[in-house]
Amino acid sequence: MTALQKGAIGTLLTGALLGIVLVGVVFGGEAALSTDEFCTSCHSMTYPQEELRESTHYGALGANPGCKDCHIPQGFKNFHLAVYTHVVDGARE
């Protein structure tokens, strides 16, 4: 194996590793930013959270909807929309 081939393989492996890490960071960050604790960490969101807990939607038949259930696009095929929603709406609020 030539030095050029070894360098190409090393570059490919490094790129693959960085890609895996990047995907993990993006998915992990999205999961962390989709929690009710994060959404209500802003003082302006404490009242809507209290209203939700007192509404008929909360606890009915064991369902406890969170902020992300209504405000973040769901599903893997909409993941890019979920990230976009966090970036754009999060920057506004």
Tab-separated table of C-alpha atoms in Angstrom:
chain	number	residue	atom	x	y	z
A	1	MET	CA	0.000	0.000	0.000
A	2	THR	CA	1.436	3.352	-0.994
A	3	ALA	CA	1.650	6.403	1.219
A	4	LEU	CA	-1.015	8.086	-0.912
A	5	GLN	CA	-3.431	5.184	-0.370
A	6	LYS	CA	-2.745	5.179	3.376
A	7	GLY	CA	-3.389	8.923	3.499
A	8	ALA	CA	-6.642	8.544	1.583
A	9	ILE	CA	-7.844	5.787	3.921
A	10	GLY	CA	-6.875	7.870	6.959
A	11	THR	CA	-8.733	10.870	5.582
A	12	LEU	CA	-11.791	8.746	4.841
A	13	LEU	CA	-11.816	7.228	8.335
A	14	THR	CA	-11.340	10.643	9.952
A	15	GLY	CA	-14.208	12.069	7.902
A	16	ALA	CA	-16.462	9.149	8.809
A	17	LEU	CA	-15.651	9.544	12.511
A	18	LEU	CA	-16.291	13.284	12.397
A	19	GLY	CA	-19.574	12.643	10.574
A	20	ILE	CA	-20.704	10.176	13.237
A	21	VAL	CA	-19.784	12.617	16.014
A	22	LEU	CA	-21.593	15.462	14.244
A	23	VAL	CA	-24.767	13.398	13.819
A	24	GLY	CA	-24.614	12.419	17.498
A	25	VAL	CA	-24.197	16.035	18.586
A	26	VAL	CA	-27.069	17.247	16.400
A	27	PHE	CA	-29.467	14.477	17.498
A	28	GLY	CA	-28.418	14.787	21.140
A	29	GLY	CA	-28.782	18.548	21.060
A	30	GLU	CA	-32.198	18.312	19.459
A	31	ALA	CA	-33.324	15.852	22.140
A	32	ALA	CA	-32.031	18.129	24.909
A	33	LEU	CA	-33.716	21.193	23.410
A	34	SER	CA	-37.044	19.364	23.079
A	35	THR	CA	-37.609	18.757	26.781
A	36	ASP	CA	-40.301	20.597	28.714
A	37	GLU	CA	-37.663	21.631	31.237
A	38	PHE	CA	-35.719	23.451	28.538
A	39	CYS	CA	-38.813	24.999	26.953
A	40	THR	CA	-40.087	26.350	30.264
A	41	SER	CA	-36.690	27.534	31.493
A	42	CYS	CA	-37.600	30.961	30.112
A	43	HIS	CA	-39.741	32.902	32.590
A	44	SER	CA	-42.299	33.716	29.886
A	45	MET	CA	-43.138	30.025	29.488
A	46	THR	CA	-43.970	29.238	33.109
A	47	TYR	CA	-47.595	30.345	32.800
A	48	PRO	CA	-48.364	28.278	29.673
A	49	GLN	CA	-46.846	25.235	31.415
A	50	GLU	CA	-49.097	25.790	34.430
A	51	GLU	CA	-52.127	26.197	32.151
A	52	LEU	CA	-51.277	22.953	30.347
A	53	ARG	CA	-51.047	21.022	33.614
A	54	GLU	CA	-54.461	22.333	34.658
A	55	SER	CA	-56.098	21.671	31.272
A	56	THR	CA	-58.133	18.628	30.288
A	57	HIS	CA	-55.356	17.583	27.881
A	58	TYR	CA	-52.901	16.867	30.676
A	59	GLY	CA	-53.202	13.504	32.374
A	60	ALA	CA	-56.277	12.412	30.417
A	61	LEU	CA	-56.006	8.676	29.803
A	62	GLY	CA	-52.376	8.797	30.858
A	63	ALA	CA	-51.421	11.294	28.150
A	64	ASN	CA	-49.083	14.043	29.249
A	65	PRO	CA	-48.396	16.219	26.211
A	66	GLY	CA	-45.267	18.289	26.179
A	67	CYS	CA	-44.317	21.480	24.398
A	68	LYS	CA	-42.703	19.558	21.535
A	69	ASP	CA	-45.885	17.616	20.780
A	70	CYS	CA	-47.541	20.729	19.359
A	71	HIS	CA	-44.669	23.080	18.573
A	72	ILE	CA	-41.973	20.878	16.996
A	73	PRO	CA	-42.417	18.860	13.772
A	74	GLN	CA	-42.374	15.146	14.628
A	75	GLY	CA	-40.731	12.197	12.921
A	76	PHE	CA	-37.342	11.442	11.421
A	77	LYS	CA	-38.289	12.750	7.981
A	78	ASN	CA	-39.107	16.133	9.568
A	79	PHE	CA	-35.906	16.290	11.620
A	80	HIS	CA	-34.507	19.158	9.553
A	81	LEU	CA	-37.728	21.103	10.217
A	82	ALA	CA	-37.397	20.452	13.944
A	83	VAL	CA	-33.845	21.832	13.945
A	84	TYR	CA	-34.954	24.826	11.856
A	85	THR	CA	-37.856	25.469	14.243
A	86	HIS	CA	-35.528	25.478	17.237
A	87	VAL	CA	-33.051	27.805	15.574
A	88	VAL	CA	-35.547	30.322	14.156
A	89	ASP	CA	-38.243	30.324	16.847
A	90	GLY	CA	-35.712	29.980	19.639
A	91	ALA	CA	-33.816	33.033	18.416
A	92	ARG	CA	-37.034	35.078	18.361
A	93	GLU	CA	-38.020	34.141	21.882
